[in-house]
Coordinates of C-alpha atoms and ligand atoms in Angstrom, one line a residue:
X1 CA 1.7 7.6 -2.2
X2 CA 2.9 4.6 -4.3
X3 CA -0.6 3.1 -4.9
X4 CA -2.1 6.5 -5.7
X5 CA 0.4 7.2 -8.4
X6 CA -0.3 3.8 -10.1
X7 CA -3.9 4.1 -9.7
X8 CA -4.0 7.5 -11.2
X9 CA -2.1 6.3 -14.2
X10 CA -4.5 3.3 -14.6
X11 CA -7.7 5.6 -14.3
X12 CA -6.4 8.2 -16.8
X13 CA -5.6 5.4 -19.2
X14 CA -9.2 4.3 -19.0
X15 CA -10.3 7.9 -19.7
X16 CA -11.4 8.9 -16.2
X17 CA -11.3 12.4 -14.8
X18 CA -9.0 11.9 -11.8
X19 CA -9.2 14.2 -8.6
X20 CA -6.7 13.4 -5.9
X21 CA -5.9 14.9 -2.5
X22 CA -2.5 15.7 -1.2
X23 CA -1.4 16.8 2.2
X24 CA 0.5 20.0 2.7
X25 CA 4.1 19.6 3.6
X26 CA 7.0 22.0 3.5
X27 CA 8.5 20.4 0.3
X28 CA 6.8 19.0 -2.7
X29 CA 5.5 15.6 -2.1
X30 CA 4.7 15.1 -5.7
X31 CA 7.6 13.2 -7.4
X32 CA 5.6 10.1 -7.9
X33 CA 3.0 12.0 -10.0
X34 CA 5.1 14.6 -11.7
X35 CA 4.9 12.9 -15.0
X36 CA 1.0 13.0 -15.0
X37 CA 0.7 16.2 -12.9
X38 CA -1.1 18.2 -15.9
X39 CA -3.8 15.5 -16.3
X40 CA -4.9 15.4 -12.6
X41 CA -6.9 17.7 -10.6
X42 CA -5.2 18.1 -7.2
X43 CA -6.4 19.6 -4.0
X44 CA -4.8 20.1 -0.6
X45 CA -6.7 18.2 1.9
X46 CA -6.7 15.4 4.7
X47 CA -9.1 12.7 5.5
X48 CA -8.9 13.8 9.1
X49 CA -10.4 17.2 8.2
X50 CA -14.1 16.2 7.5
X51 CA -15.4 19.7 6.5
X52 CA -12.6 20.1 3.9
X53 CA -13.4 16.6 2.5
X54 CA -17.1 17.3 2.4
X55 CA -16.8 20.5 0.6
X56 CA -14.4 18.9 -1.9
X57 CA -16.5 15.7 -2.5
X58 CA -19.7 17.5 -2.8
X59 CA -18.1 19.8 -5.4
X60 CA -16.7 17.0 -7.5
X61 CA -19.6 14.4 -7.0
X62 CA -17.3 11.6 -8.1
X63 CA -18.7 8.2 -9.3
X64 CA -16.0 6.3 -7.4
X65 CA -13.7 6.9 -4.5
X66 CA -10.6 5.0 -3.6
X67 CA -9.5 5.6 0.0
X68 CA -5.7 5.0 -0.1
X69 CA -5.1 7.7 2.7
X70 CA -3.2 6.4 5.8
X71 CA -0.3 6.7 8.0
X72 CA 0.8 3.3 6.6
X73 CA 4.1 2.5 8.3
X74 CA 3.5 -0.3 10.9
X75 CA 6.6 0.6 13.0
X76 CA 5.7 4.2 13.1
X77 CA 2.2 3.4 14.2
X78 CA 3.6 2.3 17.5
X79 CA 5.1 5.8 18.0
X80 CA 2.2 7.7 16.5
X81 CA -0.8 5.5 17.6
X82 CA -3.4 8.4 17.8
X83 CA -2.4 10.0 14.6
X84 CA -2.5 6.5 12.8
X85 CA -6.0 5.9 14.1
X86 CA -7.3 9.3 13.2
X87 CA -6.1 8.9 9.7
X88 CA -6.8 5.2 9.1
X89 CA -10.0 4.6 11.1
X90 CA -11.6 8.1 11.4
X91 CA -10.5 9.2 7.9
X92 CA -12.4 6.1 6.5
X93 CA -15.5 6.9 8.4
X94 CA -15.4 10.6 7.5
X95 CA -15.5 9.5 3.7
X96 CA -18.3 7.0 4.4
X97 CA -20.4 9.6 6.2
X98 CA -20.2 12.0 3.3
X99 CA -21.2 9.2 0.7
X100 CA -24.0 8.5 3.0
X101 CA -25.3 12.1 3.2
X102 CA -24.8 12.6 -0.6
X103 CA -26.8 9.4 -1.2
X104 CA -29.6 10.7 1.0
X105 CA -29.6 14.4 0.0
X106 CA -28.9 14.1 -3.8
X107 CA -29.8 10.5 -4.5
X108 CA -26.3 10.0 -6.0
X109 CA -24.5 6.8 -5.4
X110 CA -20.6 6.8 -5.0
X111 CA -18.7 3.5 -5.2
X112 CA -16.1 3.3 -2.4
X113 CA -12.9 1.3 -2.4
X114 CA -11.4 0.7 1.0
X115 CA -7.6 -0.1 1.3
X116 CA -7.8 -2.9 3.8
X117 CA -4.5 -4.7 4.7
X118 CA -3.2 -8.2 5.4
X119 CA -1.9 -6.6 8.6
X120 CA -5.2 -7.3 9.9
X121 CA -4.5 -11.1 9.9
X122 CA -1.5 -10.3 12.2
X123 CA -0.8 -13.3 14.4
X124 CA -2.4 -15.5 11.9
X125 CA -5.3 -18.1 12.8
X126 CA -4.6 -20.1 9.5
X127 CA -2.3 -20.2 6.5
X128 CA -2.9 -19.2 3.9
X129 CA -5.1 -16.3 4.8
X130 CA -8.4 -15.7 2.9
X131 CA -11.4 -13.5 3.2
X132 CA -12.9 -15.7 5.9
X133 CA -9.9 -16.0 8.1
X134 CA -10.4 -14.4 11.5
X135 CA -8.4 -11.2 12.2
X136 CA -5.8 -10.7 14.9
X137 CA -4.0 -7.4 14.3
X138 CA -0.7 -6.8 15.9
X139 CA 0.0 -3.1 15.7
X140 CA -1.9 0.2 16.2
X141 CA -2.0 0.4 12.4
X142 CA -3.5 -3.1 12.0
X143 CA -6.1 -2.4 14.6
X144 CA -7.0 1.0 12.9
X145 CA -7.3 -1.0 9.6
X146 CA -9.7 -3.4 11.2
X147 CA -11.9 -0.5 12.0
X148 CA -11.7 0.9 8.5
X149 CA -12.6 -2.6 7.2
X150 CA -15.6 -3.3 9.5
X151 CA -17.1 0.2 9.1
X152 CA -17.0 -0.2 5.3
X153 CA -18.8 -3.5 5.8
X154 CA -21.2 -1.9 8.2
X155 CA -22.0 1.0 5.9
X156 CA -22.7 -1.4 3.1
X157 CA -25.1 -3.4 5.0
X158 CA -26.7 -0.6 6.9
X159 CA -27.1 2.0 4.2
X160 CA -26.7 0.0 1.0
X161 CA -23.5 1.9 0.1
X162 CA -21.4 0.3 -2.7
X163 CA -18.2 -0.3 -0.5
X164 CA -15.5 -2.9 -1.2
X165 CA -12.5 -3.7 0.9
X166 CA -9.5 -5.0 -0.8
X167 CA -7.5 -6.9 1.7
X168 CA -4.1 -6.3 -0.1
X169 CA -1.0 -8.2 0.9
X170 CA 2.3 -6.2 0.7
X171 CA 2.9 -4.7 -2.6
X172 CA 6.2 -3.0 -3.7
X173 CA 7.6 -1.2 -6.5
X174 CA 10.3 1.4 -7.4
X175 CA 7.9 3.9 -6.0
X176 CA 7.7 2.3 -2.7
X177 CA 8.7 4.5 0.3
X178 CA 12.3 4.0 1.3
X179 CA 11.6 3.1 5.0
X180 CA 9.6 -0.1 4.0
X181 CA 11.9 -3.0 4.1
X182 CA 12.0 -4.0 0.4
X183 CA 12.9 -0.5 -1.0
X184 CA 15.4 0.0 1.9
X185 CA 17.2 -3.0 0.8
X186 CA 17.1 -2.3 -3.0
X187 CA 18.3 1.3 -2.3
X188 CA 21.1 0.0 0.0
X189 CA 22.2 -2.7 -2.1
X190 CA 22.5 -0.6 -5.3
X191 CA 24.3 2.3 -3.3
X192 CA 26.7 -0.3 -1.8
X193 CA 27.4 -1.6 -5.2
X194 CA 28.5 1.8 -6.4
X195 CA 30.4 2.6 -3.2
X196 CA 28.0 5.2 -1.8
X197 CA 27.4 3.3 1.4
X198 CA 28.9 0.3 3.2
X199 CA 26.4 -1.4 5.3
X200 CA 22.8 -1.9 5.8
X201 CA 21.1 -2.1 9.1
X202 CA 17.8 -4.2 9.4
X203 CA 15.5 -5.6 12.1
X204 CA 13.8 -9.0 11.8
X205 CA 15.2 -10.9 9.0
X206 CA 13.0 -14.0 9.6
X207 CA 9.7 -12.3 9.1
X208 CA 7.9 -13.7 6.0
X209 CA 5.7 -11.7 3.6
X210 CA 3.7 -12.3 0.4
X211 CA 5.1 -9.6 -1.8
X212 CA 3.6 -8.6 -5.1
X213 CA 4.0 -5.7 -7.6
X214 CA 2.0 -2.5 -6.6
X215 CA 1.2 -1.9 -10.4
X216 CA -0.7 -5.3 -10.7
X217 CA -2.6 -4.5 -7.4
X218 CA -4.2 -1.2 -8.3
X219 CA -5.9 -3.1 -11.3
X220 CA -7.6 -5.2 -8.7
X221 CA -8.9 -2.2 -6.8
X222 CA -10.5 -0.9 -10.0
X223 CA -11.9 -4.4 -10.8
X224 CA -13.7 -4.5 -7.5
X225 CA -15.5 -1.3 -8.2
X226 CA -16.8 -2.6 -11.6
X227 CA -18.6 -5.5 -10.3
X228 CA -22.4 -5.6 -10.0
X229 CA -22.4 -6.2 -6.2
X230 CA -19.8 -5.0 -3.6
X231 CA -17.7 -7.6 -1.8
X232 CA -14.3 -8.0 0.0
X233 CA -11.4 -9.7 -1.7
X234 CA -7.9 -10.9 -0.7
X235 CA -5.3 -9.7 -3.2
X236 CA -1.9 -11.6 -2.9
X237 CA 0.5 -13.7 -4.9
X238 CA 0.2 -17.0 -3.0
X239 CA 3.9 -17.2 -2.3
X240 CA 5.7 -16.1 0.9
X241 CA 9.4 -15.2 1.3
X242 CA 11.6 -13.9 4.2
X243 CA 13.2 -10.8 4.6
X244 CA 16.4 -12.6 4.4
X245 CA 15.4 -14.1 1.1
X246 CA 14.7 -10.8 -0.3
X247 CA 18.0 -9.5 0.8
X248 CA 19.9 -12.6 -0.6
X249 CA 18.2 -12.2 -4.2
X250 CA 18.6 -8.4 -4.3
X251 CA 22.3 -8.6 -3.5
X252 CA 22.8 -11.6 -5.7
X253 CA 21.2 -9.5 -8.6
X254 CA 24.3 -7.1 -8.2
X255 CA 26.8 -9.9 -7.8
X256 CA 27.2 -9.3 -4.1
X257 CA 26.7 -11.4 -0.9
X258 CA 24.2 -9.8 1.5
X259 CA 26.1 -11.5 4.5
X260 CA 29.0 -9.1 3.8
X261 CA 26.9 -6.1 4.3
X262 CA 23.8 -6.6 6.3
X263 CA 23.8 -6.2 10.2
X264 CA 20.9 -6.3 12.6
X265 CA 20.0 -3.4 14.6
X266 CA 17.2 -4.0 17.3
X267 CA 16.0 -0.6 16.8
X268 CA 14.0 -1.9 13.8
X269 CA 12.3 -4.7 15.7
X270 CA 8.7 -4.1 16.4
X271 CA 7.0 -4.4 19.9
X272 CA 4.9 -7.2 18.5
X273 CA 5.6 -8.7 15.1
X274 CA 3.7 -10.3 12.3
X275 CA 5.7 -13.4 11.6
X276 CA 4.2 -14.8 8.4
X277 CA 1.8 -13.6 5.8
X278 CA 0.7 -15.7 2.9
X279 CA -2.5 -14.9 0.9
X280 CA -5.1 -17.1 -0.9
X281 CA -6.6 -14.9 -3.7
X282 CA -8.7 -17.6 -5.2
X283 CA -11.8 -15.4 -4.8
X284 CA -10.4 -12.5 -6.8
X285 CA -9.1 -14.9 -9.6
X286 CA -12.4 -16.7 -10.0
X287 CA -14.8 -13.6 -9.4
X288 CA -12.7 -10.7 -10.7
X289 CA -10.5 -12.5 -13.2
X290 CA -7.5 -10.9 -11.4
X291 CA -4.2 -12.6 -11.3
X292 CA -0.7 -11.1 -10.3
X293 CA 1.5 -10.7 -13.4
X294 CA 4.8 -10.2 -12.0
X295 CA 7.0 -12.9 -10.2
X296 CA 9.0 -12.2 -6.9
X297 CA 12.2 -12.4 -8.9
X298 CA 11.0 -9.9 -11.5
X299 CA 9.8 -7.5 -8.9
X300 CA 13.2 -7.6 -7.3
X301 CA 14.8 -7.1 -10.7
X302 CA 12.5 -4.2 -11.5
X303 CA 13.4 -2.4 -8.2
X304 CA 17.0 -3.1 -8.5
X305 CA 17.1 -1.7 -12.1
X306 CA 15.5 1.4 -11.0
X307 CA 17.4 2.1 -7.8
X308 CA 20.8 1.3 -9.7
X309 CA 20.0 4.2 -12.1
X310 CA 19.2 6.4 -9.0
X311 CA 22.5 5.5 -7.4
X312 CA 24.3 6.3 -10.6
X313 CA 22.7 9.6 -10.8
X314 CA 23.6 10.2 -7.1
X315 CA 27.3 9.2 -7.9
X316 CA 27.6 11.3 -10.8
X317 CA 26.3 14.5 -8.9
X318 CA 28.6 13.7 -6.0
X319 CA 31.6 13.6 -8.3
X320 CA 31.1 16.9 -9.8
Ligands
LIG1 N1 10.4 -1.3 7.6 C1 11.3 -2.2 7.9 N2 12.6 -1.7 8.1 N3 11.0 -3.5 8.2 C2 11.9 -4.5 8.5 C3 13.2 -3.9 8.6 C4 13.7 -2.6 8.5 O1 14.8 -2.2 8.7 N4 14.0 -5.0 9.0 C5 13.1 -6.0 9.1 N5 11.9 -5.6 8.6 C6 10.6 -6.5 8.7 C7 9.5 -5.9 9.5 O2 9.6 -6.2 10.9 C8 8.4 -6.7 9.0 O3 8.3 -7.9 9.4 C9 8.7 -6.9 7.5 O4 10.1 -6.6 7.3 C10 8.0 -5.9 6.5 O5 7.9 -4.6 7.0 P1 7.6 -3.4 6.1 O6 8.2 -3.5 4.8 O7 7.7 -2.2 7.0 O8 6.0 -3.7 5.7 P2 4.9 -4.2 6.7 O9 4.6 -5.8 6.4 O10 5.2 -3.9 8.2 O11 3.6 -3.3 6.3 C11 3.4 -3.2 4.9 O12 2.5 -4.1 4.3 C12 1.2 -4.0 4.8 C13 0.3 -5.1 4.1 O13 0.5 -6.3 4.9 C14 2.8 -1.7 4.8 O14 2.8 -1.3 3.5 C15 1.5 -1.6 5.4 O15 1.0 -0.2 5.1 C16 0.7 -2.6 4.7 O16 -0.8 -2.4 5.1

């Protein structure tokens, strides 16, 4: 996924030997890593398949494991709750069990990063949300992430495993999947600009999110695992914006008014919504020295620039 590709780049730049798991699909799901493909060790696997995982991890004996595996789409999790729970919750447990066994059998410690999510705050108890804010998840995905979060804390406390949860707020990039709202908007706005499509259907425009740049966020994942003691950290920008604002800025960037093109389709509403997320990453700033480097406006600009090029290519091929 998006984060796996940025993290792999970061680790390769630091001189790591990087092993990654990809799921088998009928087409090649590797476009995000094609440029670094030759430097990676890739395996077919799935976090829900514990015997395959165990064989692989015992063979590699890594120093660090980053668990970014998930059915990560919140809306889809209402349609596929069991698969979402298996991959997000049991998948995490499967990895922790293997780390626990390897520690006992071989006396080898493996540091573990768990991709926790601001979705766990859901119907928020306080704003901004920080590490001590109580959780109130609002989707099968959020509930499953909560299990992954607490089982990581529990294995840390029970078996002295070096496990950290990064509670990451939304993070986007040109590599973001096209069904997440930011990328859906930047893809559509640029295609509209070039006459390749004429409208964009969205759901709740009033939802507010704390959106950062994925490339900045994978840095925080790595930083957590380099600390002396394992802890959990909120990673966020400390700014919140509505989906409407994102639309406005993205279309403005292209000299367009989003009101002329965006319509609401209730099909994109969620059975229960997370209305507002805003993170306080003071702990990460002071303890890890991590700060987000990319502003909201710059993030939109980066995504629009990338998607404009994609749309131009698309137009070129369509005209041949
Ligand atoms: N996907 C989508 N599509 N969302 C829409 C749309 C639409 O057409 N219209 C409005 N939205 C609203 C959603 O209702 C939600 O409130 C907000 O846009 C953001 O939706 P997503 O981009 O799908 O992200 P998310 O916030 O639900 O979840 C993402 O962030 C989490 C971190 O808080 C995912 O990346 C999760 O995996 C991640 O954990």
